[in-house]
Structures are given as C-alpha cells and as structure tokens.
Tab-separated table of C-alpha atoms and ligand atoms in Angstrom:
chain	number	residue	atom	x	y	z
A	67	UNK	CA	12.715	191.920	34.447
A	68	UNK	CA	14.372	194.799	32.578
A	69	UNK	CA	14.075	194.682	29.130
A	70	UNK	CA	16.120	196.656	26.140
A	71	UNK	CA	14.535	197.371	22.727
A	72	UNK	CA	16.721	198.759	19.876
A	73	UNK	CA	15.334	200.999	17.326
A	74	UNK	CA	13.291	204.377	16.925
A	75	UNK	CA	10.399	203.725	14.534
A	76	UNK	CA	6.712	202.873	14.291
A	77	UNK	CA	7.579	199.277	14.477
A	78	UNK	CA	9.392	199.530	17.888
A	79	UNK	CA	6.430	201.823	19.148
A	80	UNK	CA	4.369	198.737	18.373
A	81	UNK	CA	6.793	196.464	19.732
A	82	UNK	CA	6.922	198.539	22.961
A	83	UNK	CA	3.495	198.598	23.830
A	84	UNK	CA	3.126	194.639	23.440
A	85	UNK	CA	6.212	194.194	25.790
A	86	UNK	CA	4.952	196.583	28.375
A	87	UNK	CA	1.637	194.931	28.453
A	88	UNK	CA	3.375	191.684	29.916
A	89	UNK	CA	3.653	191.291	33.663
A	90	UNK	CA	7.241	189.926	33.405
A	91	UNK	CA	8.293	193.525	32.204
A	92	UNK	CA	9.326	195.696	35.087
A	93	UNK	CA	11.091	198.586	32.591
A	94	UNK	CA	11.608	198.690	28.995
A	95	UNK	CA	14.360	201.074	28.098
A	96	UNK	CA	14.176	202.057	24.224
A	97	UNK	CA	17.371	202.973	22.577
A	98	UNK	CA	17.040	205.414	21.431
A	99	UNK	CA	13.050	205.345	20.886
A	100	UNK	CA	10.728	208.257	19.845
A	101	UNK	CA	8.477	210.548	21.584
A	102	UNK	CA	5.576	207.753	21.397
A	103	UNK	CA	7.710	205.460	23.317
A	104	UNK	CA	8.942	208.263	25.677
A	105	UNK	CA	5.035	208.247	26.883
A	106	UNK	CA	4.404	204.567	27.256
A	107	UNK	CA	3.837	203.303	30.574
A	108	UNK	CA	6.957	201.388	31.692
A	109	UNK	CA	8.970	202.505	28.801
A	110	UNK	CA	12.214	204.876	29.174
A	111	UNK	CA	13.877	206.161	26.192
A	112	UNK	CA	17.857	206.175	26.695
A	113	UNK	CA	19.954	208.041	24.205
A	114	UNK	CA	22.173	205.278	22.844
A	115	UNK	CA	23.189	204.311	19.133
A	116	UNK	CA	21.819	200.550	18.440
A	117	UNK	CA	25.270	200.348	16.631
A	118	UNK	CA	27.419	201.256	19.588
A	119	UNK	CA	27.760	197.901	21.231
A	120	UNK	CA	29.827	198.970	24.064
A	121	UNK	CA	27.486	201.497	25.029
A	122	UNK	CA	24.712	198.603	24.898
A	123	UNK	CA	26.945	196.790	27.273
A	124	UNK	CA	27.049	199.619	29.720
A	125	UNK	CA	23.458	200.237	29.446
A	126	UNK	CA	22.693	196.422	30.276
A	127	UNK	CA	24.947	196.365	32.896
A	128	UNK	CA	24.059	199.281	34.369
A	129	UNK	CA	20.005	198.479	34.700
A	130	UNK	CA	20.611	194.561	34.703
A	131	UNK	CA	18.737	194.205	31.699
A	132	UNK	CA	18.017	190.299	30.890
A	133	UNK	CA	16.433	190.857	27.413
A	134	UNK	CA	17.474	192.591	24.189
A	135	UNK	CA	14.751	192.733	21.747
A	136	UNK	CA	16.258	193.915	18.412
A	137	UNK	CA	13.795	196.258	15.991
A	138	UNK	CA	15.714	197.160	12.905
A	139	UNK	CA	18.037	194.943	10.683
A	140	UNK	CA	21.429	197.222	11.132
A	141	UNK	CA	22.214	195.988	14.449
A	142	UNK	CA	21.682	192.364	13.463
A	143	UNK	CA	23.827	192.607	10.478
A	144	UNK	CA	26.153	194.426	12.312
A	145	UNK	CA	26.486	191.434	14.839
A	146	UNK	CA	24.940	192.459	17.786
A	147	UNK	CA	23.770	189.217	18.865
A	148	UNK	CA	26.863	187.141	18.292
A	149	UNK	CA	28.603	190.448	20.433
A	150	UNK	CA	26.355	189.333	23.176
A	151	UNK	CA	26.785	185.580	22.850
A	152	UNK	CA	30.626	185.953	22.889
A	153	UNK	CA	30.997	188.221	25.784
A	154	UNK	CA	31.406	186.606	29.315
A	155	UNK	CA	29.347	189.255	31.068
A	156	UNK	CA	26.545	189.341	28.519
A	157	UNK	CA	26.193	185.797	27.586
A	158	UNK	CA	23.138	185.294	29.934
A	159	UNK	CA	21.177	188.126	27.936
A	160	UNK	CA	18.097	186.879	26.087
A	161	UNK	CA	19.154	188.267	22.747
A	162	UNK	CA	15.738	188.266	20.231
A	163	UNK	CA	17.436	188.634	16.867
A	164	UNK	CA	19.759	186.508	14.720
A	165	UNK	CA	23.229	186.162	14.644
A	166	UNK	CA	25.356	188.217	11.703
A	167	UNK	CA	25.155	184.607	9.766
A	168	UNK	CA	21.449	184.592	10.202
A	169	UNK	CA	21.196	188.276	8.936
A	170	UNK	CA	22.698	187.667	5.886
A	171	UNK	CA	19.198	186.386	4.917
A	172	UNK	CA	18.419	190.020	4.504
A	173	UNK	CA	21.922	191.401	4.201
A	174	UNK	CA	22.763	189.792	1.076
A	175	UNK	CA	20.176	189.004	-1.723
A	176	UNK	CA	22.630	186.405	-3.337
A	177	UNK	CA	23.231	184.526	0.120
A	178	UNK	CA	19.421	184.367	0.444
A	179	UNK	CA	18.939	183.351	-3.102
A	180	UNK	CA	21.500	180.362	-2.523
A	181	UNK	CA	19.853	179.299	0.591
A	182	UNK	CA	16.666	179.101	-1.170
A	183	UNK	CA	18.022	176.914	-3.664
A	184	UNK	CA	19.797	174.770	-1.182
A	185	UNK	CA	16.845	173.998	0.615
A	186	UNK	CA	14.244	174.092	-2.231
A	187	UNK	CA	12.020	176.880	-1.001
A	188	UNK	CA	10.024	178.307	-4.312
A	189	UNK	CA	11.462	181.455	-5.468
A	190	UNK	CA	12.045	183.086	-8.876
A	191	UNK	CA	14.674	181.523	-11.212
A	192	UNK	CA	18.073	184.042	-11.095
A	193	UNK	CA	21.798	184.288	-11.474
A	194	UNK	CA	24.206	186.437	-9.511
A	195	UNK	CA	26.922	188.667	-11.494
A	196	UNK	CA	30.001	190.354	-10.394
A	197	UNK	CA	31.856	193.341	-12.155
A	198	UNK	CA	33.557	191.282	-14.165
A	199	UNK	CA	30.601	189.246	-15.298
A	200	UNK	CA	28.600	192.140	-16.987
A	201	UNK	CA	28.455	190.546	-20.713
A	202	UNK	CA	27.403	186.945	-19.104
A	203	UNK	CA	24.533	189.202	-16.948
A	204	UNK	CA	23.451	190.840	-20.447
A	205	UNK	CA	23.376	187.568	-21.955
A	206	UNK	CA	21.523	186.321	-19.269
A	207	UNK	CA	19.009	189.230	-19.434
A	208	UNK	CA	18.435	188.192	-22.942
A	209	UNK	CA	17.147	185.033	-22.022
A	210	UNK	CA	14.343	186.546	-19.622
A	211	UNK	CA	11.049	188.089	-20.653
A	212	UNK	CA	10.386	191.552	-19.509
A	213	UNK	CA	9.791	193.204	-16.899
A	214	UNK	CA	13.663	192.380	-15.643
A	215	UNK	CA	14.155	192.158	-12.092
A	216	UNK	CA	17.430	193.810	-10.857
A	217	UNK	CA	18.331	193.537	-7.341
A	218	UNK	CA	21.970	194.642	-5.684
A	219	UNK	CA	23.130	192.158	-3.602
A	220	UNK	CA	23.827	194.348	-0.458
A	221	UNK	CA	21.498	196.570	1.969
A	222	UNK	CA	20.386	199.707	-0.134
A	223	UNK	CA	18.063	201.093	2.013
A	224	UNK	CA	15.309	199.769	0.405
A	225	UNK	CA	16.096	201.265	-2.970
A	226	UNK	CA	18.339	198.490	-4.453
A	227	UNK	CA	15.546	196.809	-6.604
A	228	UNK	CA	14.891	197.891	-10.026
A	229	UNK	CA	11.982	196.565	-12.231
A	230	UNK	CA	12.634	197.686	-15.839
A	231	UNK	CA	10.534	197.104	-18.932
A	232	UNK	CA	12.573	197.381	-21.535
A	233	UNK	CA	15.534	195.178	-22.337
A	234	UNK	CA	18.149	198.053	-23.450
A	235	UNK	CA	17.292	199.996	-20.243
A	236	UNK	CA	17.953	196.730	-18.180
A	237	UNK	CA	21.420	196.234	-19.742
A	238	UNK	CA	22.117	199.772	-19.066
A	239	UNK	CA	20.968	199.422	-15.304
A	240	UNK	CA	23.112	196.467	-15.059
A	241	UNK	CA	26.188	197.894	-16.153
A	242	UNK	CA	25.789	200.955	-14.088
A	243	UNK	CA	24.725	198.759	-10.649
A	244	UNK	CA	28.279	196.598	-11.368
A	245	UNK	CA	30.953	199.089	-13.051
A	246	UNK	CA	29.389	202.366	-12.007
A	247	UNK	CA	28.357	201.399	-8.168
A	248	UNK	CA	24.818	202.819	-8.861
A	249	UNK	CA	24.162	201.750	-5.269
A	250	UNK	CA	27.883	201.785	-4.022
A	251	UNK	CA	29.119	199.052	-2.497
A	252	UNK	CA	25.650	197.185	-2.045
A	253	UNK	CA	25.459	196.397	-6.057
A	254	UNK	CA	29.114	195.183	-6.367
A	255	UNK	CA	27.286	192.159	-7.233
A	256	UNK	CA	23.627	192.040	-8.551
A	257	UNK	CA	21.057	189.183	-8.588
A	258	UNK	CA	19.027	189.211	-12.046
A	259	UNK	CA	15.832	187.314	-11.696
A	260	UNK	CA	12.626	186.220	-13.235
A	261	UNK	CA	9.533	188.397	-12.899
A	262	UNK	CA	6.719	187.063	-10.827
A	263	UNK	CA	3.253	188.197	-11.401
A	264	UNK	CA	0.874	188.137	-8.489
A	265	UNK	CA	0.173	189.728	-5.047
A	266	UNK	CA	2.424	190.431	-2.416
A	267	UNK	CA	1.940	189.546	1.076
A	268	UNK	CA	4.073	189.313	4.245
A	269	UNK	CA	4.360	186.504	6.542
A	270	UNK	CA	6.434	186.429	10.095
A	271	UNK	CA	7.680	183.722	11.673
A	272	UNK	CA	9.156	183.693	15.366
A	273	UNK	CA	11.704	180.784	15.457
A	274	UNK	CA	14.003	179.457	18.128
A	275	UNK	CA	16.170	177.934	15.814
A	276	UNK	CA	14.220	174.459	15.637
A	277	UNK	CA	10.701	175.502	16.519
A	278	UNK	CA	8.530	178.053	15.045
A	279	UNK	CA	5.319	180.050	15.455
A	280	UNK	CA	3.912	181.776	12.404
A	281	UNK	CA	2.171	185.271	13.099
A	282	UNK	CA	-0.542	186.759	11.357
A	283	UNK	CA	-0.020	187.612	7.933
A	284	UNK	CA	-0.112	191.332	6.599
A	285	UNK	CA	0.132	193.425	3.211
A	286	UNK	CA	2.233	196.459	3.199
A	287	UNK	CA	1.758	199.428	0.608
A	288	UNK	CA	5.310	200.643	-0.293
A	289	UNK	CA	4.731	203.399	-2.888
A	290	UNK	CA	3.916	206.917	-2.015
A	291	UNK	CA	0.912	207.436	-4.628
A	292	UNK	CA	-2.256	206.016	-4.425
A	293	UNK	CA	-3.018	202.968	-6.682
A	294	UNK	CA	0.732	201.932	-5.917
A	295	UNK	CA	2.309	204.667	-7.957
A	296	UNK	CA	5.345	206.749	-7.435
A	297	UNK	CA	8.511	206.511	-5.387
A	298	UNK	CA	9.185	203.797	-2.994
A	299	UNK	CA	8.792	204.684	0.787
A	300	UNK	CA	9.293	202.726	3.960
A	301	UNK	CA	5.886	201.747	3.734
A	302	UNK	CA	2.631	204.002	3.766
A	303	UNK	CA	0.203	201.420	5.811
A	304	UNK	CA	-0.619	198.071	6.292
A	305	UNK	CA	-3.468	195.511	6.778
A	306	UNK	CA	-3.684	192.215	8.691
A	307	UNK	CA	-5.134	189.705	7.815
A	308	UNK	CA	-4.754	189.175	4.316
A	309	UNK	CA	-7.973	187.253	3.338
A	310	UNK	CA	-6.758	185.253	0.635
A	311	UNK	CA	-4.132	183.844	2.719
A	312	UNK	CA	-6.395	181.010	3.987
A	313	UNK	CA	-5.998	178.029	5.372
A	314	UNK	CA	-4.959	176.058	2.239
A	315	UNK	CA	-2.513	178.670	1.245
A	316	UNK	CA	-0.821	178.709	4.622
A	317	UNK	CA	-0.406	175.298	4.661
A	318	UNK	CA	1.741	175.605	1.518
A	319	UNK	CA	3.526	178.539	3.286
A	320	UNK	CA	4.393	176.214	6.051
A	321	UNK	CA	5.076	173.185	4.234
A	322	UNK	CA	7.026	174.789	1.319
A	323	UNK	CA	8.713	177.821	2.883
A	324	UNK	CA	8.599	178.351	6.507
A	325	UNK	CA	9.839	174.038	7.338
A	326	UNK	CA	12.438	174.042	4.771
A	327	UNK	CA	13.823	177.847	5.968
A	328	UNK	CA	13.949	176.877	9.687
A	329	UNK	CA	15.542	173.334	8.829
A	330	UNK	CA	17.764	174.923	6.545
A	331	UNK	CA	19.156	177.278	9.063
A	332	UNK	CA	19.731	174.597	11.497
A	333	UNK	CA	21.206	172.348	8.901
A	334	UNK	CA	23.661	174.942	7.889
A	335	UNK	CA	24.598	175.689	11.809
A	336	UNK	CA	23.238	179.136	11.599
A	337	UNK	CA	22.069	180.678	15.062
A	338	UNK	CA	18.624	182.019	14.528
A	339	UNK	CA	16.524	183.021	17.516
A	340	UNK	CA	14.333	185.990	16.244
A	341	UNK	CA	11.882	186.798	13.488
A	342	UNK	CA	12.173	185.921	10.092
A	343	UNK	CA	10.165	188.199	7.779
A	344	UNK	CA	9.118	186.316	4.574
A	345	UNK	CA	8.238	188.537	1.491
A	346	UNK	CA	6.072	186.406	-0.611
A	347	UNK	CA	4.311	186.463	-3.945
A	348	UNK	CA	0.987	184.606	-4.398
A	349	UNK	CA	1.177	183.294	-8.025
A	350	UNK	CA	-1.804	182.178	-9.388
A	351	UNK	CA	-1.786	178.883	-11.281
A	352	UNK	CA	-3.665	178.129	-14.524
A	353	UNK	CA	-6.872	177.497	-12.255
A	354	UNK	CA	-6.505	180.463	-10.150
A	355	UNK	CA	-4.983	178.675	-7.199
A	356	UNK	CA	-2.334	180.421	-5.429
A	357	UNK	CA	1.304	179.227	-4.686
A	358	UNK	CA	3.476	181.272	-2.489
A	359	UNK	CA	6.937	182.300	-3.819
A	360	UNK	CA	9.634	183.830	-1.567
A	361	UNK	CA	10.413	187.199	-3.064
A	362	UNK	CA	12.791	188.166	-0.054
A	363	UNK	CA	13.678	187.330	3.577
A	364	UNK	CA	14.234	189.977	6.189
A	365	UNK	CA	15.706	189.302	9.776
A	366	UNK	CA	13.427	191.283	11.643
A	367	UNK	CA	9.397	192.543	11.656
A	368	UNK	CA	8.353	194.756	8.959
A	369	UNK	CA	7.448	198.552	9.611
A	370	UNK	CA	4.460	199.098	8.954
A	371	UNK	CA	3.233	195.655	9.078
A	372	UNK	CA	4.232	195.330	12.729
A	373	UNK	CA	2.042	197.961	13.787
A	374	UNK	CA	-1.063	195.784	12.391
A	375	UNK	CA	0.244	192.226	13.496
A	376	UNK	CA	1.389	193.261	17.074
A	377	UNK	CA	-1.831	194.805	18.240
A	378	UNK	CA	-3.299	191.258	17.200
A	379	UNK	CA	-1.141	189.249	19.142
A	380	UNK	CA	-2.933	188.256	22.357
A	381	UNK	CA	-0.296	186.347	23.904
A	382	UNK	CA	2.242	187.582	26.312
A	383	UNK	CA	5.217	188.414	23.964
A	384	UNK	CA	7.747	188.612	26.586
A	385	UNK	CA	7.061	184.805	27.540
A	386	UNK	CA	7.090	183.804	23.685
A	387	UNK	CA	10.848	185.732	23.901
A	388	UNK	CA	11.655	183.891	26.745
A	389	UNK	CA	11.053	180.461	25.052
A	390	UNK	CA	12.227	181.526	21.642
A	391	UNK	CA	15.735	182.251	23.676
A	392	UNK	CA	15.343	178.889	25.615
A	393	UNK	CA	14.558	176.813	22.269
A	394	UNK	CA	11.213	175.696	24.009
A	395	UNK	CA	8.772	177.716	21.588
A	396	UNK	CA	6.825	174.541	21.030
A	397	UNK	CA	5.459	174.609	24.633
A	398	UNK	CA	3.770	177.933	24.203
A	399	UNK	CA	0.440	178.764	22.240
A	400	UNK	CA	0.312	181.809	20.044
A	401	UNK	CA	-3.104	183.507	20.622
A	402	UNK	CA	-4.447	185.733	17.725
A	403	UNK	CA	-6.884	188.502	18.012
A	404	UNK	CA	-9.516	187.113	14.904
A	405	UNK	CA	-10.273	190.978	14.449
A	406	UNK	CA	-9.029	193.009	11.510
A	407	UNK	CA	-6.284	195.457	11.635
A	408	UNK	CA	-5.499	198.391	9.445
A	409	UNK	CA	-2.913	200.783	9.540
A	410	UNK	CA	-2.496	204.319	7.946
A	411	UNK	CA	0.793	206.034	8.067
A	412	UNK	CA	0.882	210.006	7.917
A	413	UNK	CA	3.852	211.524	6.401
A	414	UNK	CA	5.649	214.570	5.893
A	415	UNK	CA	5.053	216.326	2.485
A	416	UNK	CA	7.484	215.966	0.115
A	417	UNK	CA	8.502	212.415	1.562
A	418	UNK	CA	10.322	210.261	0.523
A	419	UNK	CA	12.118	213.076	-1.091
A	420	UNK	CA	12.854	216.383	0.513
A	421	UNK	CA	10.575	217.062	3.318
A	422	UNK	CA	10.776	219.484	6.195
A	423	UNK	CA	10.817	218.750	10.112
A	424	UNK	CA	9.649	220.597	13.284
A	425	UNK	CA	6.192	221.095	12.354
A	426	UNK	CA	3.509	220.759	15.214
A	427	UNK	CA	1.366	218.008	15.214
A	428	UNK	CA	-2.138	219.071	16.252
A	429	UNK	CA	-5.103	216.821	17.271
A	430	UNK	CA	-3.780	213.649	18.473
A	431	UNK	CA	-5.652	214.113	21.785
A	432	UNK	CA	-9.008	213.582	19.610
A	433	UNK	CA	-7.981	210.208	18.406
A	434	UNK	CA	-10.247	207.525	20.430
A	435	UNK	CA	-10.450	204.532	18.476
A	436	UNK	CA	-7.172	204.075	17.029
A	437	UNK	CA	-4.048	203.052	18.509
A	438	UNK	CA	-1.384	205.906	17.433
A	439	UNK	CA	2.060	204.614	16.863
A	440	UNK	CA	4.877	207.131	16.554
A	441	UNK	CA	7.479	206.791	13.755
A	442	UNK	CA	9.522	210.239	13.535
A	443	UNK	CA	8.517	212.569	16.307
A	444	UNK	CA	10.102	214.253	18.679
A	445	UNK	CA	9.333	216.449	21.717
A	446	UNK	CA	9.962	220.377	21.364
A	447	UNK	CA	11.239	222.441	24.225
A	448	UNK	CA	7.707	223.686	25.182
A	449	UNK	CA	6.352	220.090	25.068
A	450	UNK	CA	4.758	220.345	22.208
A	451	UNK	CA	4.635	217.360	19.520
A	452	UNK	CA	6.807	217.872	16.504
A	453	UNK	CA	7.463	215.951	13.325
A	454	UNK	CA	10.894	214.617	13.332
A	455	UNK	CA	11.007	212.282	10.102
A	456	UNK	CA	9.410	211.553	6.928
A	457	UNK	CA	7.238	208.845	8.177
A	458	UNK	CA	5.728	210.549	11.048
A	459	UNK	CA	2.787	208.873	12.772
A	460	UNK	CA	0.512	205.944	11.997
A	461	UNK	CA	-3.075	205.096	13.221
A	462	UNK	CA	-3.873	201.454	13.692
A	463	UNK	CA	-7.889	200.447	14.123
A	464	UNK	CA	-8.862	197.025	15.006
A	465	UNK	CA	-12.518	196.000	14.022
A	466	UNK	CA	-14.904	193.088	13.342
A	467	UNK	CA	-14.086	193.437	9.416
A	468	UNK	CA	-11.440	194.868	7.256
A	469	UNK	CA	-13.763	197.814	5.939
A	470	UNK	CA	-14.689	198.885	9.261
A	471	UNK	CA	-11.212	198.648	10.374
A	472	UNK	CA	-10.201	200.922	7.546
A	473	UNK	CA	-13.324	203.481	8.107
A	474	UNK	CA	-12.345	203.547	11.692
A	475	UNK	CA	-8.445	204.253	11.010
A	476	UNK	CA	-9.564	207.134	8.133
A	477	UNK	CA	-12.077	208.759	10.325
A	478	UNK	CA	-9.945	209.158	13.280
A	479	UNK	CA	-6.825	210.145	10.872
A	480	UNK	CA	-9.289	213.249	9.880
A	481	UNK	CA	-8.360	214.773	13.929
A	482	UNK	CA	-4.885	214.808	13.076
A	483	UNK	CA	-2.931	217.405	11.111
A	484	UNK	CA	0.257	219.466	10.594
A	485	UNK	CA	1.332	221.680	8.049
A	486	UNK	CA	1.920	219.436	4.735
A	487	UNK	CA	0.822	216.399	6.189
A	488	UNK	CA	0.120	213.753	3.524
A	489	UNK	CA	-1.281	210.039	3.646
A	490	UNK	CA	-2.652	207.435	1.017
A	491	UNK	CA	-6.537	207.115	1.105
A	492	UNK	CA	-6.653	203.584	-0.705
A	493	UNK	CA	-4.741	201.336	1.974
A	494	UNK	CA	-6.421	198.061	1.646
A	495	UNK	CA	-8.825	198.880	-0.991
A	496	UNK	CA	-6.903	196.392	-3.506
A	497	UNK	CA	-7.740	193.362	-1.372
A	498	UNK	CA	-11.434	194.682	-0.861
A	499	UNK	CA	-11.920	194.739	-4.571
A	500	UNK	CA	-10.616	191.069	-4.893
A	501	UNK	CA	-13.350	190.400	-2.400
A	502	UNK	CA	-16.349	191.271	-4.508
B	152	AMP	P1	12.634	193.415	-2.605
B	152	AMP	O1	13.770	194.685	-1.695
B	152	AMP	O2	13.443	192.304	-2.756
B	152	AMP	O3	11.513	192.982	-1.400
B	152	AMP	O4	12.040	193.674	-4.015
B	152	AMP	C1	11.260	195.126	-3.492
B	152	AMP	C2	10.161	194.961	-4.420
B	152	AMP	O5	10.041	194.656	-5.844
B	152	AMP	C3	9.238	193.797	-4.035
B	152	AMP	O6	8.449	194.125	-2.828
B	152	AMP	C4	8.410	193.471	-4.979
B	152	AMP	O7	7.311	194.410	-5.149
B	152	AMP	C5	9.467	193.752	-6.078
B	152	AMP	N1	9.959	192.324	-6.613
B	152	AMP	C6	11.106	192.067	-6.244
B	152	AMP	N2	11.458	190.919	-7.222
B	152	AMP	C7	10.305	190.452	-7.708
B	152	AMP	C8	9.971	189.529	-8.800
B	152	AMP	N3	11.119	188.525	-8.883
B	152	AMP	N4	8.965	189.527	-9.417
B	152	AMP	C9	8.062	190.875	-9.230
B	152	AMP	N5	8.440	191.628	-8.427
B	152	AMP	C10	9.487	191.542	-7.584
B	153	LIG	N1	7.578	197.120	4.974
B	153	LIG	C1	8.518	196.442	4.429
B	153	LIG	C2	9.861	196.280	5.307
B	153	LIG	O1	9.715	196.530	6.623
B	153	LIG	O2	10.754	196.147	4.973
C-alpha cells in the first residue's frame, strides 16, 4: 500500500526507514521530508505542508494513500486525525496519531495534569493559575520549596518551562508569564508544580485506544552544553535502553502509568490511536528504590529518541500500525533488538540561538558503522548536501553494549564535518557513571 508520513526531521527519517523496510509498503510519501528521506528506498518527498489538510486530502486521493503516520505534534493538535475521520472520502485512511482531544495531553499542560489527577497517575503536586490569579499563584509558590517549576499551559516550542531557584525570581516570572505574555497565548495559564529530584527517561507507548505496546525506553539530552549545561535544544542525542529501567521499574511504569493512561483516555471517550510519549522522572525513595512520576505527556514520538528506539524495533511497523488502526494490537507481538543504541546529534554552530545555513557537509560517504539520520539538510543545486537547520544530522550506532555503541557513534562522527559543526561529547556518560 502507499503510505504518507508527515514531518521533516530526524524522527521522521528514522520512522521512514522502518516503514520502508515493510513488505506492506509500496511507496512512502514524506511531506515535506528532507534530503535524507529523499534518498531512502521507496521514499518520495512531496512539497506539502502537514498543516494544510486540504493539500493532504488531494495528495492522499491522487496517490491512493491508505495510511498516514503523523510525526510532529502540530498537525495532531490542529486536528488532522479528526479531519480524516470526519470526511467521507478520507474515513477509510488509517491515521496513526490521536484525535485533537487526545493531543491535548501534549497541547495543554493543565489538561494533562488534570487527566493524571483524575486517573491516579503519579505526578508532581501542582496548581494552575490564570491572569486574574497572580496573587493566588504567588501564595502557592510560597508554600513550595525551591527550585520552583513554572510551566506555560500551551505549546511554546519546548521553551515554556522555567525552573527557578529563587522565590523572588519565581514570583516575577509568574507575573511576566500571566500578565505580560512572556510566552504569548501559551502562558495565559500557568501550571506551578513541585520539583521532582531524580533521573529522567522517556517511555513510548503505541496504543489502539484499548490495547498497547510499550516500546524500548530511551533517554535524551536536551541542553546544548556538556554536563547538561546551557540552553535547551530540541535534543542533542539519545540512548536506548536506559539500564536502570529494569523489569521491576517497568512493571511500576506499566501498572501505575500506562494502564491508567490508556484506560483513562478510553473512559473519557477520547479517540487515541497512536503514540504516547511519557516523560518520566525516576525518583529514588529512602531505600534507593526508583519510583516513576510523569513529568509530561507528548502525543507523538520523541526526537531524537526515535532515532534510537526505531532502529531497535524488529517487528514490521506497518503491521503494528494496521493493528493500531483496527484496535487489535493485542494480536501482534513487538520484537525488540536486544542491542544498545546510541545517537549523537550534530548541529550548526550557534544553535539553539543564531546559526547559519547552507554549509557543505563533507564525509558522509565514509560512515560505515552507523545509520545517519538527517534532521536539517537540503540538496544544493549541484547535488551537494547542505545544512538547512539547527539540528543537522544524527548518527546512530547499535552494539552489544552501550559503551561500544557510544564509542562507534563517536568514531564514525569523526568522518563528518562542515564549517562550524558542533556536538556534545558526553552523550550517555551520566548513565555509564551510574553503572560503576
Ligand atoms: P516539560 O516540557 O514538561 O518536559 O519540562 C521540561 C523539562 O523541565 C523536563 O524535561 C524536566 O527536565 C524539567 N521538569 C519539568 N517538570 C519538572 C518537575 N516537576 N521537577 C523537576 N524537573 C522538571
Ligand atoms: N526529545 C524530546 C522531545 O521530542 O520532545
């Protein structure tokens, strides 16, 4: 069958590779894709904006597309799944991604927190405040211990969360968010919550609305600087699996988080056929036993976690998606490669602030032991590969152990360069230190 994938980043390149591996896939259209997806077997980039639903309708009908896989959150929050479900000529198309109501798990932090509370999912204690409740918000802040966590309710391009050590500063930030629109409309309401101290990791779930599969765990590295310092980025690398997420821990994740989340969506009548990305904090108790708390939900896969998680999936993902659509996910098994995966993101100099585009990328043909996923690349007029974004490429290595996977990714990375390119040299090192 013909399939359409929405998005253009490293996540979509990794998803595209898995879809193209399936014998069920004839042609994979990627809207709009990147220079990496353009080169993949069976793949064809199409210059269509994933937010232009009428253009998607045209594309799907023109090429008899039977399945649409949604990469990023914006089309989901914009209601792409509902659009397909409500149109007579599109209803038969299998859309992998939740309804607009389901995407509120990501689109509204207040909705997500309320949902967790309603369904008993462990998370940090919180309260939500609007513009008229600044004084109540400040009073609540004063009942908390530092550091203080302030979250813009709406989507703020990953920048809407502030973690502040000082109470006076937190009060000022709350005022700026609520009254002065520090994050625009997104901070018209603000979630103020308790700080959780622990180790973060990501768990991914594929659900058909009733049954689910838990995909391999991963950890991403969000800050630009080594040792988790400096500005937040889209993600500078990732590893999978996360060693401390052992059987006992994952059993707690499943019982306390995944089951009530899937049941909660069902009970609230929310149509959800797609991925749930659960951002977790593993918090040690007084005996050092780790307990999972939800930091956030996303309605999609993570980027760059997907670049580690998808290469480890051995099952036919198109078959998994078919069952997701049909509501029969319990009939298939998820086979996972036991090897470790490590991915290092190469970014443009200056990212996440100002950076230049259009630099020539050299040396990719020398990379043999890694999969290269493209994030922000373009083909120049002369066919040369150029940088076209902040996050440019990532290299993913699979190996029998995490140290070897990391070593391989870093060795292969030496082959690739462009003017001003930067990457973090410490991806995965915090986890390796926990092991010794
Ligand atoms: P979010 O956008 O909700 O994932 O928040 C961004 C980052 O802020 C997370 O990845 C965590 O590192 C951190 N964070 C968010 N909420 C908390 C919390 N309650 N306690 C500690 N850290 C948090
Ligand atoms: N890597 C974090 C995210 O995709 O939101």
